[in-house]
Tab-separated table of C-alpha atoms in Angstrom:
chain	number	residue	atom	x	y	z
A	1	UNK	CA	12.255	9.683	-6.087
A	2	UNK	CA	13.917	6.424	-6.991
A	3	UNK	CA	15.374	4.259	-4.219
A	4	UNK	CA	18.897	5.444	-5.056
A	5	UNK	CA	17.864	9.093	-5.073
A	6	UNK	CA	16.085	8.698	-1.748
A	7	UNK	CA	19.175	7.138	-0.163
A	8	UNK	CA	21.326	9.956	-1.522
A	9	UNK	CA	18.909	12.580	-0.295
A	10	UNK	CA	18.693	10.873	3.098
A	11	UNK	CA	22.462	10.983	3.480
A	12	UNK	CA	22.460	14.610	2.398
A	13	UNK	CA	19.691	15.839	4.659
A	14	UNK	CA	20.899	13.912	7.685
A	15	UNK	CA	24.337	15.435	7.330
A	16	UNK	CA	25.349	19.006	8.128
A	17	UNK	CA	24.811	20.135	4.534
A	18	UNK	CA	22.955	23.452	4.268
A	19	UNK	CA	19.434	23.797	2.942
A	20	UNK	CA	20.816	24.995	-0.406
A	21	UNK	CA	22.236	21.528	-1.055
A	22	UNK	CA	18.871	19.931	-0.274
A	23	UNK	CA	17.137	22.346	-2.666
A	24	UNK	CA	19.623	21.412	-5.381
A	25	UNK	CA	18.780	17.748	-4.911
A	26	UNK	CA	15.027	18.484	-5.118
A	27	UNK	CA	15.507	20.347	-8.384
A	28	UNK	CA	17.680	17.623	-9.867
A	29	UNK	CA	14.979	15.067	-9.056
A	30	UNK	CA	12.235	17.153	-10.679
A	31	UNK	CA	14.284	18.178	-13.734
A	32	UNK	CA	13.324	15.176	-15.895
A	33	UNK	CA	9.594	15.975	-15.806
A	34	UNK	CA	9.707	19.729	-15.300
A	35	UNK	CA	6.948	21.653	-17.107
A	36	UNK	CA	4.710	24.664	-16.650
A	37	UNK	CA	1.843	23.696	-14.316
A	38	UNK	CA	-0.449	26.286	-15.947
A	39	UNK	CA	-0.241	25.264	-19.633
A	40	UNK	CA	1.907	22.063	-19.410
A	41	UNK	CA	4.466	23.525	-21.812
A	42	UNK	CA	8.096	22.405	-21.632
A	43	UNK	CA	9.294	25.623	-23.337
A	44	UNK	CA	10.643	27.780	-20.499
A	45	UNK	CA	13.774	29.586	-19.365
A	46	UNK	CA	15.427	30.476	-16.070
A	47	UNK	CA	13.994	33.511	-14.313
A	48	UNK	CA	15.907	34.190	-11.108
A	49	UNK	CA	15.418	32.498	-7.741
A	50	UNK	CA	12.820	32.655	-4.981
A	51	UNK	CA	12.779	31.000	-1.536
A	52	UNK	CA	15.957	29.127	-2.365
A	53	UNK	CA	14.502	27.508	-5.498
A	54	UNK	CA	15.333	28.163	-9.141
A	55	UNK	CA	12.433	30.011	-10.758
A	56	UNK	CA	11.400	29.567	-14.416
A	57	UNK	CA	9.244	31.585	-16.811
A	58	UNK	CA	7.022	29.774	-19.305
A	59	UNK	CA	7.443	31.161	-22.841
A	60	UNK	CA	3.868	30.531	-24.139
A	61	UNK	CA	1.872	31.747	-21.100
A	62	UNK	CA	4.557	33.947	-19.439
A	63	UNK	CA	3.802	32.593	-15.958
A	64	UNK	CA	6.557	31.729	-13.492
A	65	UNK	CA	7.006	28.486	-11.564
A	66	UNK	CA	9.581	26.342	-9.764
A	67	UNK	CA	10.281	22.645	-9.270
A	68	UNK	CA	7.540	22.324	-6.631
A	69	UNK	CA	4.806	24.387	-8.285
A	70	UNK	CA	1.598	22.450	-8.768
A	71	UNK	CA	2.642	19.729	-6.312
A	72	UNK	CA	1.335	19.095	-2.783
A	73	UNK	CA	4.703	20.232	-1.432
A	74	UNK	CA	4.416	23.740	-2.886
A	75	UNK	CA	4.711	26.603	-0.347
A	76	UNK	CA	5.892	24.321	2.477
A	77	UNK	CA	8.828	25.567	4.535
A	78	UNK	CA	11.696	23.718	6.291
A	79	UNK	CA	12.638	21.579	3.310
A	80	UNK	CA	15.585	20.146	5.212
A	81	UNK	CA	13.114	18.302	7.492
A	82	UNK	CA	10.926	16.706	4.840
A	83	UNK	CA	12.654	13.326	4.683
A	84	UNK	CA	12.713	13.089	8.461
A	85	UNK	CA	8.958	13.673	8.420
A	86	UNK	CA	8.539	11.064	5.672
A	87	UNK	CA	10.267	8.573	7.980
A	88	UNK	CA	7.689	9.427	10.646
A	89	UNK	CA	4.915	8.569	8.192
A	90	UNK	CA	6.576	5.247	7.398
A	91	UNK	CA	6.558	4.515	11.130
A	92	UNK	CA	2.868	5.550	11.475
A	93	UNK	CA	3.666	8.189	14.092
A	94	UNK	CA	0.829	10.291	15.465
A	95	UNK	CA	0.642	13.989	14.600
A	96	UNK	CA	2.103	15.027	17.960
A	97	UNK	CA	4.825	12.376	18.003
A	98	UNK	CA	5.929	13.311	14.480
A	99	UNK	CA	5.940	16.998	15.464
A	100	UNK	CA	8.195	16.263	18.434
A	101	UNK	CA	10.474	14.078	16.315
A	102	UNK	CA	10.992	16.714	13.617
A	103	UNK	CA	10.680	19.761	15.962
A	104	UNK	CA	7.739	21.431	14.257
A	105	UNK	CA	4.362	22.584	15.607
A	106	UNK	CA	1.583	19.995	15.784
A	107	UNK	CA	-0.552	22.051	13.368
A	108	UNK	CA	2.305	22.036	10.888
A	109	UNK	CA	2.629	18.292	11.397
A	110	UNK	CA	-1.053	17.790	10.559
A	111	UNK	CA	-0.790	19.967	7.461
A	112	UNK	CA	2.367	18.183	6.283
A	113	UNK	CA	0.743	14.799	6.815
A	114	UNK	CA	-2.065	15.518	4.392
A	115	UNK	CA	0.161	17.333	1.900
A	116	UNK	CA	2.408	14.286	1.734
A	117	UNK	CA	-0.527	11.852	1.597
A	118	UNK	CA	-2.281	13.826	-1.152
A	119	UNK	CA	0.451	12.557	-3.459
A	120	UNK	CA	0.672	9.098	-1.882
A	121	UNK	CA	-2.999	8.296	-2.542
A	122	UNK	CA	-2.435	8.568	-6.317
A	123	UNK	CA	0.570	6.228	-6.323
A	124	UNK	CA	-1.316	3.008	-7.090
A	125	UNK	CA	-0.979	0.100	-9.518
A	126	UNK	CA	-2.475	0.850	-12.908
A	127	UNK	CA	-3.965	-2.587	-13.477
A	128	UNK	CA	-4.638	-5.859	-11.644
A	129	UNK	CA	-3.891	-9.198	-13.282
A	130	UNK	CA	-4.548	-12.913	-12.895
A	131	UNK	CA	-6.688	-13.995	-9.969
A	132	UNK	CA	-8.084	-10.834	-8.379
A	133	UNK	CA	-9.997	-10.822	-5.114
A	134	UNK	CA	-12.553	-8.095	-4.411
A	135	UNK	CA	-14.449	-7.415	-1.219
A	136	UNK	CA	-16.102	-4.508	0.517
A	137	UNK	CA	-15.632	-3.310	4.080
A	138	UNK	CA	-17.536	-0.688	6.049
A	139	UNK	CA	-16.342	2.055	8.383
A	140	UNK	CA	-18.484	4.311	10.510
A	141	UNK	CA	-18.967	7.647	8.752
A	142	UNK	CA	-17.089	10.432	10.567
A	143	UNK	CA	-17.402	14.197	10.339
A	144	UNK	CA	-14.451	14.712	12.648
A	145	UNK	CA	-13.121	18.251	12.333
A	146	UNK	CA	-16.093	19.561	10.322
A	147	UNK	CA	-17.321	23.059	11.124
A	148	UNK	CA	-20.870	22.332	9.979
A	149	UNK	CA	-22.135	18.855	10.848
A	150	UNK	CA	-25.201	17.281	9.272
A	151	UNK	CA	-26.055	15.204	12.368
A	152	UNK	CA	-25.594	15.385	16.149
A	153	UNK	CA	-22.027	14.763	17.282
A	154	UNK	CA	-21.120	11.333	18.622
A	155	UNK	CA	-19.194	10.923	21.851
A	156	UNK	CA	-15.759	9.329	21.347
A	157	UNK	CA	-16.656	8.021	17.908
A	158	UNK	CA	-19.852	6.359	19.065
A	159	UNK	CA	-21.761	3.646	17.254
A	160	UNK	CA	-24.242	3.498	14.418
A	161	UNK	CA	-27.856	3.863	15.506
A	162	UNK	CA	-28.982	1.201	12.998
A	163	UNK	CA	-27.905	-2.430	12.958
A	164	UNK	CA	-26.175	-3.892	9.931
A	165	UNK	CA	-25.112	-1.903	6.872
A	166	UNK	CA	-26.783	1.498	6.569
A	167	UNK	CA	-26.154	5.020	5.326
A	168	UNK	CA	-24.291	5.690	8.559
A	169	UNK	CA	-21.381	3.645	7.232
A	170	UNK	CA	-18.881	4.319	4.443
A	171	UNK	CA	-18.194	1.540	1.948
A	172	UNK	CA	-14.555	0.865	1.025
A	173	UNK	CA	-14.093	-1.451	-1.965
A	174	UNK	CA	-10.733	-3.261	-2.074
A	175	UNK	CA	-9.447	-5.241	-5.072
A	176	UNK	CA	-6.205	-7.187	-4.691
A	177	UNK	CA	-4.445	-9.642	-6.991
A	178	UNK	CA	-2.232	-12.526	-5.922
A	179	UNK	CA	0.985	-10.527	-6.389
A	180	UNK	CA	-0.134	-8.128	-3.641
A	181	UNK	CA	-1.067	-5.235	-5.957
A	182	UNK	CA	-3.977	-3.442	-4.292
A	183	UNK	CA	-6.447	-0.767	-5.394
A	184	UNK	CA	-9.166	0.625	-3.151
A	185	UNK	CA	-12.069	3.024	-3.540
A	186	UNK	CA	-14.204	5.015	-1.119
A	187	UNK	CA	-17.549	4.416	-2.830
A	188	UNK	CA	-19.804	6.421	-0.514
A	189	UNK	CA	-22.418	5.722	2.131
A	190	UNK	CA	-24.429	2.533	2.299
A	191	UNK	CA	-24.448	-0.857	0.589
A	192	UNK	CA	-22.208	-1.776	-2.356
A	193	UNK	CA	-24.113	-1.860	-5.660
A	194	UNK	CA	-23.584	-3.083	-9.210
A	195	UNK	CA	-23.373	0.529	-10.407
A	196	UNK	CA	-20.547	1.147	-7.952
A	197	UNK	CA	-18.577	-1.808	-9.329
A	198	UNK	CA	-19.077	-0.530	-12.891
A	199	UNK	CA	-17.793	2.899	-11.860
A	200	UNK	CA	-14.680	1.609	-10.048
A	201	UNK	CA	-13.311	-1.689	-11.388
A	202	UNK	CA	-13.334	-1.743	-15.244
A	203	UNK	CA	-10.470	0.785	-15.719
A	204	UNK	CA	-8.153	-1.112	-13.343
A	205	UNK	CA	-8.643	-4.803	-14.223
A	206	UNK	CA	-7.606	-6.971	-17.177
A	207	UNK	CA	-10.358	-8.557	-19.213
A	208	UNK	CA	-8.814	-12.028	-18.789
A	209	UNK	CA	-8.782	-11.986	-14.966
A	210	UNK	CA	-10.664	-14.314	-12.655
A	211	UNK	CA	-12.619	-12.143	-10.242
A	212	UNK	CA	-13.106	-13.847	-6.871
A	213	UNK	CA	-15.586	-12.513	-4.329
A	214	UNK	CA	-17.837	-13.560	-1.475
A	215	UNK	CA	-21.528	-14.220	-1.977
A	216	UNK	CA	-22.570	-10.593	-2.545
A	217	UNK	CA	-25.076	-10.607	-5.458
A	218	UNK	CA	-23.599	-7.522	-7.179
A	219	UNK	CA	-20.339	-9.229	-8.211
A	220	UNK	CA	-21.685	-12.005	-10.530
A	221	UNK	CA	-24.021	-9.548	-12.290
A	222	UNK	CA	-21.181	-7.074	-12.786
A	223	UNK	CA	-18.811	-9.801	-14.075
A	224	UNK	CA	-21.410	-11.106	-16.548
A	225	UNK	CA	-22.154	-7.640	-17.925
A	226	UNK	CA	-18.515	-6.751	-18.649
A	227	UNK	CA	-17.589	-10.267	-19.806
A	228	UNK	CA	-15.063	-11.503	-17.237
A	229	UNK	CA	-14.855	-14.762	-15.311
A	230	UNK	CA	-16.167	-14.821	-11.785
A	231	UNK	CA	-16.004	-17.284	-8.892
A	232	UNK	CA	-17.514	-16.910	-5.445
A	233	UNK	CA	-17.051	-18.509	-2.046
A	234	UNK	CA	-20.045	-18.696	0.247
A	235	UNK	CA	-18.574	-17.750	3.605
A	236	UNK	CA	-21.909	-18.139	5.386
A	237	UNK	CA	-21.928	-21.891	4.730
A	238	UNK	CA	-18.377	-22.235	6.080
A	239	UNK	CA	-16.760	-22.697	2.633
A	240	UNK	CA	-13.712	-20.465	2.765
A	241	UNK	CA	-11.390	-22.097	0.217
A	242	UNK	CA	-12.030	-24.026	-2.997
A	243	UNK	CA	-8.588	-24.666	-4.449
A	244	UNK	CA	-7.286	-21.288	-5.604
A	245	UNK	CA	-10.686	-19.671	-5.112
A	246	UNK	CA	-10.760	-17.702	-1.862
A	247	UNK	CA	-10.811	-14.120	-0.599
A	248	UNK	CA	-8.369	-14.562	2.265
A	249	UNK	CA	-5.765	-12.191	0.835
A	250	UNK	CA	-8.175	-9.285	0.597
A	251	UNK	CA	-9.733	-10.166	3.959
A	252	UNK	CA	-6.270	-10.184	5.544
A	253	UNK	CA	-5.697	-6.741	4.037
A	254	UNK	CA	-8.994	-5.589	5.569
A	255	UNK	CA	-7.860	-6.887	8.953
A	256	UNK	CA	-4.513	-5.080	8.779
A	257	UNK	CA	-6.233	-1.890	7.625
A	258	UNK	CA	-8.769	-1.929	10.480
A	259	UNK	CA	-6.099	-2.627	13.075
A	260	UNK	CA	-3.907	0.168	11.737
A	261	UNK	CA	-6.768	2.712	11.605
A	262	UNK	CA	-7.695	1.899	15.204
A	263	UNK	CA	-4.597	3.737	16.458
A	264	UNK	CA	-5.926	7.032	15.032
A	265	UNK	CA	-9.121	6.867	17.136
A	266	UNK	CA	-11.352	7.650	14.193
A	267	UNK	CA	-10.477	9.027	10.755
A	268	UNK	CA	-12.566	11.779	9.174
A	269	UNK	CA	-14.355	10.415	6.105
A	270	UNK	CA	-13.127	13.320	3.968
A	271	UNK	CA	-9.523	12.261	4.701
A	272	UNK	CA	-10.132	8.528	4.278
A	273	UNK	CA	-8.634	8.319	0.724
A	274	UNK	CA	-5.402	9.813	2.108
A	275	UNK	CA	-5.195	7.170	4.819
A	276	UNK	CA	-5.937	4.370	2.343
A	277	UNK	CA	-3.011	5.598	0.236
A	278	UNK	CA	-0.832	5.723	3.345
A	279	UNK	CA	-1.763	2.146	4.248
A	280	UNK	CA	-1.059	0.984	0.692
A	281	UNK	CA	2.490	2.370	0.897
A	282	UNK	CA	3.051	0.639	4.238
A	283	UNK	CA	1.624	-2.632	2.921
A	284	UNK	CA	3.738	-2.490	-0.242
A	285	UNK	CA	6.762	-1.894	1.992
A	286	UNK	CA	5.686	-4.867	4.131
A	287	UNK	CA	5.601	-7.140	1.069
A	288	UNK	CA	9.166	-6.191	0.087
A	289	UNK	CA	10.886	-8.290	2.714
A	290	UNK	CA	14.135	-10.220	2.385
A	291	UNK	CA	13.795	-13.962	2.894
A	292	UNK	CA	15.962	-17.066	3.267
A	293	UNK	CA	14.998	-20.097	1.167
A	294	UNK	CA	16.182	-23.619	1.982
A	295	UNK	CA	15.518	-26.202	-0.759
A	296	UNK	CA	16.973	-29.658	-0.449
A	297	UNK	CA	16.891	-33.386	-0.987
A	298	UNK	CA	18.876	-36.320	0.408
A	299	UNK	CA	22.079	-35.203	-1.301
A	300	UNK	CA	22.022	-31.417	-1.574
A	301	UNK	CA	20.616	-28.300	0.092
A	302	UNK	CA	20.419	-25.007	-1.768
A	303	UNK	CA	20.198	-21.750	0.236
A	304	UNK	CA	19.231	-18.320	-1.057
A	305	UNK	CA	19.027	-15.087	0.929
A	306	UNK	CA	17.571	-11.855	-0.385
A	307	UNK	CA	14.561	-10.324	-2.096
A	308	UNK	CA	12.326	-12.190	-4.534
A	309	UNK	CA	10.652	-9.882	-7.066
A	310	UNK	CA	10.335	-11.874	-10.310
A	311	UNK	CA	7.899	-14.793	-10.123
A	312	UNK	CA	5.714	-16.484	-12.722
A	313	UNK	CA	3.281	-19.412	-12.829
A	314	UNK	CA	3.441	-21.428	-16.084
A	315	UNK	CA	3.149	-25.015	-17.285
A	316	UNK	CA	2.223	-26.464	-13.910
A	317	UNK	CA	5.245	-24.856	-12.240
A	318	UNK	CA	5.678	-21.854	-9.993
A	319	UNK	CA	8.919	-20.160	-11.055
A	320	UNK	CA	11.280	-17.754	-9.289
A	321	UNK	CA	13.393	-15.989	-11.924
A	322	UNK	CA	15.912	-13.853	-10.047
A	323	UNK	CA	19.267	-13.136	-11.774
A	324	UNK	CA	21.201	-15.087	-9.122
A	325	UNK	CA	18.489	-17.524	-8.018
A	326	UNK	CA	16.168	-19.734	-10.084
A	327	UNK	CA	13.548	-21.997	-8.532
A	328	UNK	CA	10.930	-24.133	-10.305
A	329	UNK	CA	8.303	-25.785	-8.104
A	330	UNK	CA	5.881	-28.302	-9.623
A	331	UNK	CA	2.389	-27.700	-8.263
A	332	UNK	CA	1.573	-31.383	-7.794
A	333	UNK	CA	4.843	-32.126	-5.962
A	334	UNK	CA	3.772	-30.309	-2.794
A	335	UNK	CA	1.127	-31.780	-0.545
A	336	UNK	CA	0.948	-29.318	2.345
A	337	UNK	CA	2.417	-26.124	3.734
A	338	UNK	CA	2.600	-24.915	7.328
A	339	UNK	CA	3.376	-21.707	9.189
A	340	UNK	CA	5.436	-22.745	12.221
A	341	UNK	CA	6.713	-20.798	15.219
A	342	UNK	CA	9.628	-22.175	17.219
A	343	UNK	CA	11.400	-20.157	19.900
A	344	UNK	CA	10.242	-16.831	18.490
A	345	UNK	CA	11.230	-17.759	14.907
A	346	UNK	CA	8.514	-18.004	12.243
A	347	UNK	CA	9.004	-20.241	9.224
A	348	UNK	CA	6.884	-21.365	6.285
A	349	UNK	CA	7.551	-25.036	5.430
A	350	UNK	CA	6.307	-27.192	2.561
A	351	UNK	CA	6.180	-31.003	2.381
A	352	UNK	CA	5.932	-33.419	-0.554
A	353	UNK	CA	3.547	-36.334	-1.098
A	354	UNK	CA	5.684	-38.586	1.144
A	355	UNK	CA	5.655	-36.110	4.015
A	356	UNK	CA	9.286	-35.041	3.499
A	357	UNK	CA	10.239	-31.422	4.043
A	358	UNK	CA	11.440	-29.978	0.726
A	359	UNK	CA	11.136	-26.187	0.978
A	360	UNK	CA	11.488	-23.756	3.911
A	361	UNK	CA	11.237	-19.969	4.094
A	362	UNK	CA	12.514	-17.672	6.871
A	363	UNK	CA	12.640	-13.908	7.233
A	364	UNK	CA	16.187	-12.558	7.081
A	365	UNK	CA	17.243	-11.128	10.436
A	366	UNK	CA	20.360	-9.658	11.985
A	367	UNK	CA	22.310	-11.722	14.486
A	368	UNK	CA	20.869	-11.452	17.979
A	369	UNK	CA	17.734	-9.614	16.787
A	370	UNK	CA	14.190	-10.915	16.196
A	371	UNK	CA	12.777	-11.495	12.735
A	372	UNK	CA	11.384	-8.381	11.031
A	373	UNK	CA	7.741	-7.685	11.795
A	374	UNK	CA	7.180	-7.439	8.034
A	375	UNK	CA	8.016	-11.134	7.702
A	376	UNK	CA	5.741	-12.107	10.589
A	377	UNK	CA	2.888	-10.104	9.056
A	378	UNK	CA	3.473	-11.715	5.667
A	379	UNK	CA	3.418	-15.231	7.134
A	380	UNK	CA	0.281	-14.442	9.130
A	381	UNK	CA	-1.528	-13.233	5.990
A	382	UNK	CA	-1.072	-16.496	4.054
A	383	UNK	CA	-4.334	-18.293	3.148
A	384	UNK	CA	-5.305	-21.055	5.553
A	385	UNK	CA	-7.114	-24.286	4.722
A	386	UNK	CA	-8.983	-25.895	7.592
């Protein structure tokens, strides 16, 4: 759904409108891309109704379907509660807490979670551009919920029996560009290899990107073989930043991902792609935060409040190109930037070569309320130079 459609559906489902009205809204949303899930034909006609949904018959293959056929939401009941459950996912509620919130059984809550996330994990950027950071992280392999385990069960998650990286750990490869677009892959057990990079990255990266990584030997070999630029930072020697070359954005994403997964007390490896898709949606939502910008000199101060979506770096300037707000910052004009916290308020402030404050960012907040956590998370994830 688009943002406008979701708002309309939220108003509808939270009102006293019957389920029939909600079904109508679902069908209107699916109408633009409606096709037969069996043969993909768009030649069909109406064929009665079933379970409150309009049913169609495909002319070429003669099979019947509805607006939800072939989707993860097919055969789910209580359609009037779906958006309320989606709100629970956006708030990272546990299975039991979401069940209590929406008044469904905990088993239904678990099933709905993975039906919803089966679609969310495919909603990713198609391609990464510009400077792209890539790094691997490792999670302890889990057979939680499996009927037939291939090893003895661990108590309360347990620990790996071998030190370092081994086949007891699952590798998660994360690639993230400087606009916040993120793609991740569950590559399997054990150490990251060059073959893994060849299998995952080429379809999702531009050929004119700069790939930035840590000192892992697989990255430079992979970059040379497919003909892209590569730069590395050797974290073991204490070199974390060399100008624009660093992996702090992707490492910050790793940190947020680990902290978020900790609340689930262990995620089964077979469901890990679903949870990575869930985290991507939450992180994309975190990046879309309204800000206040103060830009001034001795004679004038300009103030802007709202979202910033259109940015571009060109000709030595970093440009904000919103319809009602344009900002052009010369790279060499700024000497330093700081994340400051005063009285519970977090700001990001930039200073020129003379030490004068020229640019300040705040998170938009309501009167009498603290700044949004999304803004605090965004400020905390900014690269740091020590």
